[in-house]
Coordinates of C-alpha atoms and ligand atoms in Angstrom, one line a residue:
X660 CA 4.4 0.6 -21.8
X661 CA 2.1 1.1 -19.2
X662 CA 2.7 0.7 -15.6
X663 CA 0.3 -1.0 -12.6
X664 CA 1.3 -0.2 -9.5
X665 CA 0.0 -3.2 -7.0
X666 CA -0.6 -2.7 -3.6
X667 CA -0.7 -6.0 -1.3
X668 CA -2.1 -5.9 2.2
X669 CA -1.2 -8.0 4.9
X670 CA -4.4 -9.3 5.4
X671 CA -4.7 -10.3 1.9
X672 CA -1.1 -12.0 2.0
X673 CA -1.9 -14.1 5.6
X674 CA -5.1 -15.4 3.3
X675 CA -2.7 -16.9 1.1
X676 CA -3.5 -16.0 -3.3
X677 CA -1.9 -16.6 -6.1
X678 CA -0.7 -13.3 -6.5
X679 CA 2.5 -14.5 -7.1
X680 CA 1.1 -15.8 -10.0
X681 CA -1.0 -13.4 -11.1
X682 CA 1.9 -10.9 -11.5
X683 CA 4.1 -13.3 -13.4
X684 CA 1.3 -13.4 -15.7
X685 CA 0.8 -9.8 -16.5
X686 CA 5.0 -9.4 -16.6
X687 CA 5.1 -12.2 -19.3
X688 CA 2.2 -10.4 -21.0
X689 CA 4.4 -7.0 -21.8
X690 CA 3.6 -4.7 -18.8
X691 CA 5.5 -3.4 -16.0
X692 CA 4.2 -4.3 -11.9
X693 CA 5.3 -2.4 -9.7
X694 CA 4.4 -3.9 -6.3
X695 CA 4.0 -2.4 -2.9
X696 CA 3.5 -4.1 0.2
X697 CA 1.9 -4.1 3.2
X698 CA 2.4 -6.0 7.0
X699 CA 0.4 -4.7 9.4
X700 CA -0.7 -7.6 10.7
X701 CA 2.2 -9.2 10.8
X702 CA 3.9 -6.2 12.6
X703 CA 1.6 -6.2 15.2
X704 CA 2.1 -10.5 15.6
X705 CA 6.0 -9.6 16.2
X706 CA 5.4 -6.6 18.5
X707 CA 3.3 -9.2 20.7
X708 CA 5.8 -11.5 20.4
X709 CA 9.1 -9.0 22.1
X710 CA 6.3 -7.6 24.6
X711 CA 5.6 -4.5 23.0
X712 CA 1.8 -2.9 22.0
X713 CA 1.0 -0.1 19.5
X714 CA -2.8 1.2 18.7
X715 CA -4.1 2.3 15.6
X716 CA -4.9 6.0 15.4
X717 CA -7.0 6.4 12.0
X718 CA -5.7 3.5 10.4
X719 CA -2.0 4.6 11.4
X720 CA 0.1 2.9 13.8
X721 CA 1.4 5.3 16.7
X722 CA 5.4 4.6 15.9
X723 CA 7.7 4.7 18.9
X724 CA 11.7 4.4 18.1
X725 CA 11.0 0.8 19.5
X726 CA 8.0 0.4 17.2
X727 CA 9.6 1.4 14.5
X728 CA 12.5 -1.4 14.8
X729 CA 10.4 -4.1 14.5
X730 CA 8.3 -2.5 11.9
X731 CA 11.4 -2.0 9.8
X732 CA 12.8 -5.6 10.4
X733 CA 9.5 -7.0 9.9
X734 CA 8.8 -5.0 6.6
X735 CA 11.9 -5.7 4.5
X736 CA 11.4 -9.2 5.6
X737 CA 8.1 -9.6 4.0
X738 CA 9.8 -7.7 1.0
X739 CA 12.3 -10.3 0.8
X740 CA 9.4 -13.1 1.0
X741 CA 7.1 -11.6 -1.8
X742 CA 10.8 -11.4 -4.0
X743 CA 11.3 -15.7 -3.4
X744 CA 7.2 -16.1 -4.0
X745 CA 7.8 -14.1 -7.2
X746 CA 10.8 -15.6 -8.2
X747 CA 8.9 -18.9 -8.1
X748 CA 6.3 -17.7 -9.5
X749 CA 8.5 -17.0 -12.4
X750 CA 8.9 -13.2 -12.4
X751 CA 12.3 -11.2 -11.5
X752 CA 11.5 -9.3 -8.5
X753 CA 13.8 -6.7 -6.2
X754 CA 12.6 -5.6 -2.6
X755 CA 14.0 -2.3 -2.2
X756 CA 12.1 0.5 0.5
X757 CA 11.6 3.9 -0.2
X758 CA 15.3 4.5 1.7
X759 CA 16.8 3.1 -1.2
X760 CA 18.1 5.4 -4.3
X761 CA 16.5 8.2 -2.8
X762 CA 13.2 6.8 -3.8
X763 CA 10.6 8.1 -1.4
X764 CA 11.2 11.5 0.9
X765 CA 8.9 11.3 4.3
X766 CA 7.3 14.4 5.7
X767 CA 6.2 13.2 9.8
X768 CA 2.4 13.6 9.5
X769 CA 0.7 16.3 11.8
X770 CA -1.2 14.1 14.1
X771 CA 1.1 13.3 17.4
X772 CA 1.7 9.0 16.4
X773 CA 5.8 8.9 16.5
X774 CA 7.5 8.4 13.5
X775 CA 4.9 8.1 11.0
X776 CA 5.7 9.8 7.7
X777 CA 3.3 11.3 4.6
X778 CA 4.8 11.1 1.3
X779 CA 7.0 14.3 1.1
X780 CA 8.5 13.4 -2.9
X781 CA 9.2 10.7 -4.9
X782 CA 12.1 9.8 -7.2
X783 CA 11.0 7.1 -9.3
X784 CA 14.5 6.5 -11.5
X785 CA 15.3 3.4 -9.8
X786 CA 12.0 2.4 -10.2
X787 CA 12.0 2.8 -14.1
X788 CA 15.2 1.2 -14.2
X789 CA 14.1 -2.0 -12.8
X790 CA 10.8 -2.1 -14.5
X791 CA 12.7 -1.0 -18.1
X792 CA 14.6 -3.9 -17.2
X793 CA 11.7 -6.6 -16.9
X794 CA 12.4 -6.7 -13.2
X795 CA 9.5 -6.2 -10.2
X796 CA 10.3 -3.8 -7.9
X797 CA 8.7 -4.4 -4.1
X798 CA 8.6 -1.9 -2.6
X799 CA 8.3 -1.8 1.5
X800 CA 7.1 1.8 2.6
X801 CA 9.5 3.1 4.6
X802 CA 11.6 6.4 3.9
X803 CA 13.9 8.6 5.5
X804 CA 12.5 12.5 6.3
X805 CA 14.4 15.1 5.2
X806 CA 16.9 14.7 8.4
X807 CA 17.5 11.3 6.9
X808 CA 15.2 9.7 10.3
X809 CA 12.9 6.8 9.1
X810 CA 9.5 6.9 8.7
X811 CA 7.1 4.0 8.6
X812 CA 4.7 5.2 5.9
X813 CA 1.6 3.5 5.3
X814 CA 1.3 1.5 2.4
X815 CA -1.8 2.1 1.1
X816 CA -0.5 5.8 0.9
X817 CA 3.1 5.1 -0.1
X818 CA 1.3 3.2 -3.2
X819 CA -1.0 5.7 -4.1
X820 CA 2.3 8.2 -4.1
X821 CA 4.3 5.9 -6.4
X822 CA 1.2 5.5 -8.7
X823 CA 1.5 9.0 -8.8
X824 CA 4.7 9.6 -9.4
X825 CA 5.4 7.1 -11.9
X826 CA 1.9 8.1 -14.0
X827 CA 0.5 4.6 -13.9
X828 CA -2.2 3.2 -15.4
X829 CA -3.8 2.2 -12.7
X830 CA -3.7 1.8 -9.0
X831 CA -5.0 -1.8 -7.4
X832 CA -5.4 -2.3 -3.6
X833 CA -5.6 -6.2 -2.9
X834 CA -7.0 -6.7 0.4
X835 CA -9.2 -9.0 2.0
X836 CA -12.5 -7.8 1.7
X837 CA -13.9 -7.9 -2.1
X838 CA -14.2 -3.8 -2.0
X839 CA -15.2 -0.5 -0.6
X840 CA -19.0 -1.4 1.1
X841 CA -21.5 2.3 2.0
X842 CA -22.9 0.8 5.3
X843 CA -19.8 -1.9 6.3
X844 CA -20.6 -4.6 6.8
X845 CA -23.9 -5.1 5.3
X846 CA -22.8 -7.5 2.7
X847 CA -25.6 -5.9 0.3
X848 CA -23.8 -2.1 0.4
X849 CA -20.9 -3.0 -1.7
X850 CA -19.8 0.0 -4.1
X851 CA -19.1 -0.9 -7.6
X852 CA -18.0 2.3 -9.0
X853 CA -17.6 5.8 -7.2
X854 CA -16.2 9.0 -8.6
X855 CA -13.8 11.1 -6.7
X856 CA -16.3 13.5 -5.8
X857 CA -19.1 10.7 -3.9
X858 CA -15.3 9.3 -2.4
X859 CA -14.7 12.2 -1.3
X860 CA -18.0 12.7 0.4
X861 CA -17.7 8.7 1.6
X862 CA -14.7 9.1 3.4
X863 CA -16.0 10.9 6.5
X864 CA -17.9 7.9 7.5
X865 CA -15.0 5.3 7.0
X866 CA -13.2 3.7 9.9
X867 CA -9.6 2.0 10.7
X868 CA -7.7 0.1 7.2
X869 CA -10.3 1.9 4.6
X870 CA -9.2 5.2 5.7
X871 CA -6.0 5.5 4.3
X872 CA -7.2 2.9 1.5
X873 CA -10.0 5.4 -0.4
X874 CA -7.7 8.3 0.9
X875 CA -4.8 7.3 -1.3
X876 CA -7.5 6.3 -4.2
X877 CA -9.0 9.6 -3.9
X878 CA -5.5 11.4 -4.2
X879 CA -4.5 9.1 -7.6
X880 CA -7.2 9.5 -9.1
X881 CA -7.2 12.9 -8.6
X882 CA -3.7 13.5 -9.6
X883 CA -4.3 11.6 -12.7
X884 CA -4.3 7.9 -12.5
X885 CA -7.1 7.1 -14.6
X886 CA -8.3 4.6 -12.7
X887 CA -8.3 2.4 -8.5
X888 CA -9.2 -0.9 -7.8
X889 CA -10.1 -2.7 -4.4
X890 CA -10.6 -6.1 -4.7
X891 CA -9.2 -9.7 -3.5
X892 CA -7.0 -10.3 -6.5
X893 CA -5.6 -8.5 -9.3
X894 CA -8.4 -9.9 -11.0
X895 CA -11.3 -9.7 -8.6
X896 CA -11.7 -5.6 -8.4
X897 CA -15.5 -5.1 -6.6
X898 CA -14.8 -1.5 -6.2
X899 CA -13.2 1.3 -9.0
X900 CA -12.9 4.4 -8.2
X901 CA -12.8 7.2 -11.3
X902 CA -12.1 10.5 -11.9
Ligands
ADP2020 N1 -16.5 0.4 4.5 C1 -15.7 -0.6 4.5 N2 -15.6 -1.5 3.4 C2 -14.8 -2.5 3.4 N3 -14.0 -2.9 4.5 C3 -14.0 -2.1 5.6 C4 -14.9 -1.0 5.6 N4 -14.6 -0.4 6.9 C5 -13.7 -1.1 7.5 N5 -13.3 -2.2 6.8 C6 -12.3 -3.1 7.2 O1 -11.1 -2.8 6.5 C7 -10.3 -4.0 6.3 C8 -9.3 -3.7 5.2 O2 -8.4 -2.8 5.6 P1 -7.0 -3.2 6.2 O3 -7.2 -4.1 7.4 O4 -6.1 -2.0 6.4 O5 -6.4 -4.2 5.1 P2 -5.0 -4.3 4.4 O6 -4.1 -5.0 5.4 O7 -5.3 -5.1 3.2 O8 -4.5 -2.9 4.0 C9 -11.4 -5.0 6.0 O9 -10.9 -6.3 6.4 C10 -12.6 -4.6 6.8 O10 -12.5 -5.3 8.1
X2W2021 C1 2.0 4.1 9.6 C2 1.4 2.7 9.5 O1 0.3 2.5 9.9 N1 2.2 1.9 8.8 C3 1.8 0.5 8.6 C4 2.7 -0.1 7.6 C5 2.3 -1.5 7.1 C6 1.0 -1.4 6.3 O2 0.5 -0.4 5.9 O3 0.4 -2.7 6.2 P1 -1.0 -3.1 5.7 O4 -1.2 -2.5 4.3 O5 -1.0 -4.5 5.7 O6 -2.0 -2.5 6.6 C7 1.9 -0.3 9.9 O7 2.8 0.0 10.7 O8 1.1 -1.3 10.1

């Protein structure tokens, strides 16, 4: 059965969809979702709320210990949100982060931002287990490193990873901007299709969110998802990115 791995932003989730009910949909039509979430917005709304700022370094938030404790509350919150939206929507969901079962392994990236963490491995059996099972897994991208410390991971790249890992069909990135535009943000530049190769060549010129976005299309595609999405909705997709 094949296997979509779903990635929700936070700007596309303060915009309000029916995402919800698009994934109910495509459970009660036979195949698994697997759905990873985002927050960075709403991260940054807490963090001004207890006092506290954090930039963006390449689409990455710098990660203090104190950074990372609202990031984590905030995150599994949101989880826990998408799980009652789904449920309403009709479709058995679980939040779980990549702490649980061992799922995701971080490895802290080389820049100097804190506690941010790559994807070091994957083990996608509890994964499979819910999905075999008719649940959805939502995921919220955080893992330990291999000292057990948390990592906030960023989603974009913690879905790619599990798209990876569990050889899915295809990758979607729901955001809030209908796709991947050449000269953002002339409304006229919008990219329909791009291989890995023109990405690849792309991604020099890309700035803040779309960074990690094409980066984790790029590695996906490479790796052997057959095909990424960016798009509004799991139905709207105004960029693919191929092989
Ligand atoms: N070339 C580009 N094409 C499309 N959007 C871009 C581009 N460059 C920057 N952006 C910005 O990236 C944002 C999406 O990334 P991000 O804010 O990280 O979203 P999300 O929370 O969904 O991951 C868009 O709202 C847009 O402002
Ligand atoms: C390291 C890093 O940048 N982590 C992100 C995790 C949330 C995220 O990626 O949320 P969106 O998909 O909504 O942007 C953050 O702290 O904002």
């Amino acid at each position: 059965m094949s296997i979509t791995v779903v990635k929700y932003g936070g700007h596309a989730m303060s915009a309000g969809s029916s995402f919800a009910q698009d994934v109910a949909a495509l459970v009660k039509a036979g195949q698994k979702v697997v759905v990873v979430h985002g927050g960075g917005p709403q991260i940054s709304a807490m963090l001004d709320r207890v006092g506290l700022t954090s930039e963006f370094r390449n689409g990455l938030r710098v990660t203090t210990p104190e950074v990372m404790q609202i990031a984590r509350m905030v995150l599994l919150s949101v989880g826990k949100d998408l799980v009652g939206s789904l449920a309403r929507a009709g479709a058995k969901a679980v939040s779980l982060s990549g702490e649980d079962g061992g799922l995701i392994t971080a490895r802290r990236v080389p820049q100097d931002i804190g506690l941010v963490g790559d994807v070091a491995s994957i083990d996608p059996s509890l994964i499979h287990t819910l999905a075999d099972n008719g649940y959805v897994p939502v995921v919220s991208t955080l893992a330990p490193d291999a000292e057990g410390v948390p990592h906030n991971l960023n989603a974009d790249i913690a879905a790619g990873g599990l798209a990876i890992a569990l050889r899915a069909n295809k990758l979607v990135m729901i955001t809030d901007v209908p796709g991947l535009y050449r000269n953002w943000p002339d409304a006229s530049s919008l990219i329909e299709k791009i291989t890995a190769q023109e990405l690849e060549e792309l991604l020099p010129s890309l700035e803040k969110g779309m960074v990690p976005k094409m980066e984790a299309c790029l590695r996906a595609v490479r790796a052997g998802v057959p095909s990424a999405a960016i798009g509004t909705s799991l139905h709207a997709h105004g960029t693919v990115v191929l092989p």
